[in-house]
PDB file of C-alpha atoms in Angstrom:
ATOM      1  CA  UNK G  35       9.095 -18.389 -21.434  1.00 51.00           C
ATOM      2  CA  UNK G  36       8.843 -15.829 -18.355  1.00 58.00           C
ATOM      3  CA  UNK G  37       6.459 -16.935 -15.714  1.00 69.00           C
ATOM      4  CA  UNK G  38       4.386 -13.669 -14.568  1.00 88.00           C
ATOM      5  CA  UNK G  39       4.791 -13.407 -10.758  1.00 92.00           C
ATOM      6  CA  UNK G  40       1.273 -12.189 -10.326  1.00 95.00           C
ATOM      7  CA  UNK G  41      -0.002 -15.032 -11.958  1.00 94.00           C
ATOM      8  CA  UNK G  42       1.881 -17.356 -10.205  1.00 93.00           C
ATOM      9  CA  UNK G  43       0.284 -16.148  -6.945  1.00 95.00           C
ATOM     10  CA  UNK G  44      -3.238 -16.196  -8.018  1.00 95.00           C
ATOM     11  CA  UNK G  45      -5.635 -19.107  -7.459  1.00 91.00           C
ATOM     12  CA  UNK G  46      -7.516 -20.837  -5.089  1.00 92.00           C
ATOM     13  CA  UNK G  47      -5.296 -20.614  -1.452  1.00 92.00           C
ATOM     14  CA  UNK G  48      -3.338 -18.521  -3.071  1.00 95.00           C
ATOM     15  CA  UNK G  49      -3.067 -14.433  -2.085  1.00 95.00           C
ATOM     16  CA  UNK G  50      -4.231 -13.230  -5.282  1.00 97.00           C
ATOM     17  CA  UNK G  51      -7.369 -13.704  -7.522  1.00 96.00           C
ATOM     18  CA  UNK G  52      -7.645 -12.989 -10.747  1.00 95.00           C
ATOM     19  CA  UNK G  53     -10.672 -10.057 -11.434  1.00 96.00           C
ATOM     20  CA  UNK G  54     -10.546  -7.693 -14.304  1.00 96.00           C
ATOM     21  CA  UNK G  55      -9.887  -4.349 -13.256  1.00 95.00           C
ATOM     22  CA  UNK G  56     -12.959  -1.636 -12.856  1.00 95.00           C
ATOM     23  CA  UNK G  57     -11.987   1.631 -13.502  1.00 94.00           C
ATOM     24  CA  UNK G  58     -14.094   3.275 -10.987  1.00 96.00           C
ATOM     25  CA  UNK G  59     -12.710   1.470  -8.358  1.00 96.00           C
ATOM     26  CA  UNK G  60      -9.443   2.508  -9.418  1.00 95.00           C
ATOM     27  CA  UNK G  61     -10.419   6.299  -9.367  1.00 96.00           C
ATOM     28  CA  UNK G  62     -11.855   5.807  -5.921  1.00 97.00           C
ATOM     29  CA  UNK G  63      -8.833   4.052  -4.681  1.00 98.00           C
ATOM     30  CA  UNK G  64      -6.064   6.695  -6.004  1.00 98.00           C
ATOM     31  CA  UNK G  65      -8.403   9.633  -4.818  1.00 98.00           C
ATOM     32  CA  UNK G  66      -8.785   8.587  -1.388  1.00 98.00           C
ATOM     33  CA  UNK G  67      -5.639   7.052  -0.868  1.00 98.00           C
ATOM     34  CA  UNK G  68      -3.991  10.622  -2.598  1.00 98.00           C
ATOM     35  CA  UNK G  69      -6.247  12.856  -0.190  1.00 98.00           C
ATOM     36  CA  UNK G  70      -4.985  10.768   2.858  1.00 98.00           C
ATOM     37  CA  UNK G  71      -1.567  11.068   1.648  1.00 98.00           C
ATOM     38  CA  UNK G  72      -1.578  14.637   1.658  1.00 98.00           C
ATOM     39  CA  UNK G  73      -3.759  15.271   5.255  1.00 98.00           C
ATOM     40  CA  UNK G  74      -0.911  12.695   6.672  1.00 98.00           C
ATOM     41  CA  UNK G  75       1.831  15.448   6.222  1.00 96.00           C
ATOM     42  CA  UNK G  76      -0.351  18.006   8.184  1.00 97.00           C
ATOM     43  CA  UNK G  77       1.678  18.485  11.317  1.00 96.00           C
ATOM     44  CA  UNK G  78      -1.248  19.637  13.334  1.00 98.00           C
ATOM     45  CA  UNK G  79      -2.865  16.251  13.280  1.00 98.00           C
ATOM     46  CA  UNK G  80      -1.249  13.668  16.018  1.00 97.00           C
ATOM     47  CA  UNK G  81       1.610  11.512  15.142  1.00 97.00           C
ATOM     48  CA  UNK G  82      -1.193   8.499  15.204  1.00 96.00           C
ATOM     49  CA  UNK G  83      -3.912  10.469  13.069  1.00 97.00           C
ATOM     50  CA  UNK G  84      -0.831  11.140  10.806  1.00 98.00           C
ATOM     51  CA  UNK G  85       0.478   7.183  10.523  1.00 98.00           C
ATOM     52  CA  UNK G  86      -3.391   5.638  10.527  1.00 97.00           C
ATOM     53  CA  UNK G  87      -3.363   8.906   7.735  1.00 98.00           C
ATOM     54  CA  UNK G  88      -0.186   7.450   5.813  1.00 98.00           C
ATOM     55  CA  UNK G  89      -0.992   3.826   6.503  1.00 98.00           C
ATOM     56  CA  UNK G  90      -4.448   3.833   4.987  1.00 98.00           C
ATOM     57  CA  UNK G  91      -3.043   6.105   1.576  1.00 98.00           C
ATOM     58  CA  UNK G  92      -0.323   3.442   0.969  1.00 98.00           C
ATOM     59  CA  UNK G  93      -2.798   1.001   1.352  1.00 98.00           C
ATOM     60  CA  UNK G  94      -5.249   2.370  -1.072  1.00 98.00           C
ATOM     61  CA  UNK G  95      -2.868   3.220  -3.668  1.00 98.00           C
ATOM     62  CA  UNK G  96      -1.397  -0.291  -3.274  1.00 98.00           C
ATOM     63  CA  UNK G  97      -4.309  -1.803  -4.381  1.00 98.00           C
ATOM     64  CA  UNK G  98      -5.091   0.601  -7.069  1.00 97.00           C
ATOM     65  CA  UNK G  99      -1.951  -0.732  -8.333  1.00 97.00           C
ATOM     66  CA  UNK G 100      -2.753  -4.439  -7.670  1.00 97.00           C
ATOM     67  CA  UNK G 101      -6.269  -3.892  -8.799  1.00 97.00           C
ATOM     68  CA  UNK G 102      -5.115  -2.392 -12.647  1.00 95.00           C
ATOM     69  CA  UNK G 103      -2.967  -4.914 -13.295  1.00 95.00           C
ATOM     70  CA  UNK G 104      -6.013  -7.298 -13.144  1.00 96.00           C
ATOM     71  CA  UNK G 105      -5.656  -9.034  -9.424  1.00 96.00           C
ATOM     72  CA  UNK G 106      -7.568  -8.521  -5.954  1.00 97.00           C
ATOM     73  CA  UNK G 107      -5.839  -9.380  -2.733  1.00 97.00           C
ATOM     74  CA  UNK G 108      -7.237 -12.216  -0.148  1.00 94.00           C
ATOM     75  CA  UNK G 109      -4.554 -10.961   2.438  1.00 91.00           C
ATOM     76  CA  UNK G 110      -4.262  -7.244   2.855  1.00 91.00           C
ATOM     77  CA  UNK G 111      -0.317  -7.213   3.134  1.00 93.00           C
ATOM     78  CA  UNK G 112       0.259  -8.723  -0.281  1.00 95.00           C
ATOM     79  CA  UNK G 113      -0.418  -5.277  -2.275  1.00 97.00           C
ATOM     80  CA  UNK G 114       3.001  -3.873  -0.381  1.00 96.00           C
ATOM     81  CA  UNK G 115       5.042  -7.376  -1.013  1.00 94.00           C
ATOM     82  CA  UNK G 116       3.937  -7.290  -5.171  1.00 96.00           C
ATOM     83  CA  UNK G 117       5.473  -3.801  -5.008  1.00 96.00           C
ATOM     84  CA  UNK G 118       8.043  -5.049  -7.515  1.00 96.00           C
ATOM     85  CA  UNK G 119       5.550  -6.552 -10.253  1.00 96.00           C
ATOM     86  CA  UNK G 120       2.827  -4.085  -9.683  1.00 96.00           C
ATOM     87  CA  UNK G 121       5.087  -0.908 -10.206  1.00 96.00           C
ATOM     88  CA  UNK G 122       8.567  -2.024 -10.256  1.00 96.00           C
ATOM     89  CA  UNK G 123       9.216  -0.771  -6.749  1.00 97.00           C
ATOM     90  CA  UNK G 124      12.022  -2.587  -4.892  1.00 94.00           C
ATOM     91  CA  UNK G 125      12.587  -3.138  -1.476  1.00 94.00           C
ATOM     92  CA  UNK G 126      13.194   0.483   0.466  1.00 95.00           C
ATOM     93  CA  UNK G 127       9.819   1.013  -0.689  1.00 97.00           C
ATOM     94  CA  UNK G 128       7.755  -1.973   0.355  1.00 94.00           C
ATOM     95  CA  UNK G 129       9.840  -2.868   3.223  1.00 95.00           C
ATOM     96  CA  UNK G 130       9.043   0.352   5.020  1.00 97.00           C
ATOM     97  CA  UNK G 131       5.172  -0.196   3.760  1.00 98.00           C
ATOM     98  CA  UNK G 132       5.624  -3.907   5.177  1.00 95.00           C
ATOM     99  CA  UNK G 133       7.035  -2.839   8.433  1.00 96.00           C
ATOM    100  CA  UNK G 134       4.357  -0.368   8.439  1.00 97.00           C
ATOM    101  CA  UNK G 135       2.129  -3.077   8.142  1.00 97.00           C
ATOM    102  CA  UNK G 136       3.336  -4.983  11.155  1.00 96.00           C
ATOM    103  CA  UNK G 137       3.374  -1.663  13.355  1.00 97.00           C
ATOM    104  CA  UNK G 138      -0.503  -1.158  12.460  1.00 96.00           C
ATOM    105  CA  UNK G 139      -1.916  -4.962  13.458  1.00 95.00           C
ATOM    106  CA  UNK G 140       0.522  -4.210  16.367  1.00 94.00           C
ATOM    107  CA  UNK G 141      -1.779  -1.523  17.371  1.00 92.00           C
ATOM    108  CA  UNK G 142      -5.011  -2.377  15.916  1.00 90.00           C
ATOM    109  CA  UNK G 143      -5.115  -5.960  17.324  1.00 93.00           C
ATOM    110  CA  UNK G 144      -2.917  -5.360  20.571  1.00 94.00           C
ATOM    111  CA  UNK G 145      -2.840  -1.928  21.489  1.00 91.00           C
ATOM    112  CA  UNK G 146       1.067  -1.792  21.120  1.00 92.00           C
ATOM    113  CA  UNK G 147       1.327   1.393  18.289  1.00 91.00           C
ATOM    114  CA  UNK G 148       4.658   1.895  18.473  1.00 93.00           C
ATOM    115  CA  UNK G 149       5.763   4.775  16.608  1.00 96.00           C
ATOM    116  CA  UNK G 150       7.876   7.749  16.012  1.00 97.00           C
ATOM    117  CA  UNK G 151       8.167  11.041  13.857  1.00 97.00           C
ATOM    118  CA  UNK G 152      11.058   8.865  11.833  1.00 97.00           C
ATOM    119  CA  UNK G 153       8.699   6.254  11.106  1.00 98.00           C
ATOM    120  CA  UNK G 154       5.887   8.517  10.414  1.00 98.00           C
ATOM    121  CA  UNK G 155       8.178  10.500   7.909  1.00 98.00           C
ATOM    122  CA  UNK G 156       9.713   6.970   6.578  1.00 98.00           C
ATOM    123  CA  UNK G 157       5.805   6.358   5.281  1.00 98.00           C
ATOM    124  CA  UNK G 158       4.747   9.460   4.370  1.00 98.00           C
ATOM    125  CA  UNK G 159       8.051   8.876   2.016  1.00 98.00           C
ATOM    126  CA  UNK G 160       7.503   5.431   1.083  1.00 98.00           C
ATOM    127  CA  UNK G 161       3.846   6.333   0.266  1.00 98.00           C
ATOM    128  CA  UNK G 162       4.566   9.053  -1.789  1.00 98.00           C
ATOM    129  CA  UNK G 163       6.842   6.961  -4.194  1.00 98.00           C
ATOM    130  CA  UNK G 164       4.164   4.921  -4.682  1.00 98.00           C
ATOM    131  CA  UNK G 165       1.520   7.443  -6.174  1.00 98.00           C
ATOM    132  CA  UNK G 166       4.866   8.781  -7.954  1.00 97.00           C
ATOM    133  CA  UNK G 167       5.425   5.593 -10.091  1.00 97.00           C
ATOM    134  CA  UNK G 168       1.682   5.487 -10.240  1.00 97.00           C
ATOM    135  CA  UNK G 169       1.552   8.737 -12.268  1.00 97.00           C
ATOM    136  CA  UNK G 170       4.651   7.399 -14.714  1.00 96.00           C
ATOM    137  CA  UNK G 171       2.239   4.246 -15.184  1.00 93.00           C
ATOM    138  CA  UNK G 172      -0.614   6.738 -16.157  1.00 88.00           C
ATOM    139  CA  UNK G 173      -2.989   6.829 -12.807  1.00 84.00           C
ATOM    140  CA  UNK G 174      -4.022  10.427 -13.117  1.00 80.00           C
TER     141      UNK G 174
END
């Protein structure tokens, strides 16, 4: 019998709870993380508007994805690491979105943002396969 990986990470001290999803979060989620996606690519905006831009789409669509499959996150870097159960991502996805991570408490927490149009692109990129396999799981 296959053990479900989400599953196995829910419960109490565990990164995952179990909640059924709610479709109107959902919507909210994938339009606000798909409006962010596409003002991050705006080259007119600063390289840091542009990453906080990218950062905060993959986030949201993330946890759309987290959040359909029936699970809320107690740690905010878990939606990129379940990548491979939520959507069947693997890693050149949600290790960009995981270094992304890093980069952002960097410079949230410590002031040390340190990025570059490579990384900024790398994001956009990862980000944008996400909403992709979204849309093949049905998230219109």
């Amino acid at each position: 019998m296959a053990i479900d990986p989400l599953l196995n990470l829910s419960g109490p001290a565990k990164p995952l709870k179990a909640e059924p999803p709610d479709s109107a979060e959902s919507a909210g989620l994938l339009r606000t993380g798909r409006a962010r996606l596409h003002d991050a690519a705006n080259p007119a905006l600063s390289l840091e508007s542009r990453f906080d831009l990218a950062y905060n789409a993959a986030h949201a669509l993330c946890l759309a994805a987290l959040r359909r499959n029936g699970y809320r996150p107690s740690q905010r870097y878990i939606v990129f690491q379940v990548l491979p159960h939520t959507l069947g991502l693997g890693p050149e996805v949600w290790r960009v979105l995981d270094k992304c991570h890093n980069t952002r408490n960097l410079g949230e927490y410590e002031g040390l943002l340190d990025i570059d149009e490579r990384l900024v692109a790398s994001l956009i990129e990862a980000t944008q396969q996400v909403d992709d396999a979204l849309r093949r799981h049905g998230a219109d």
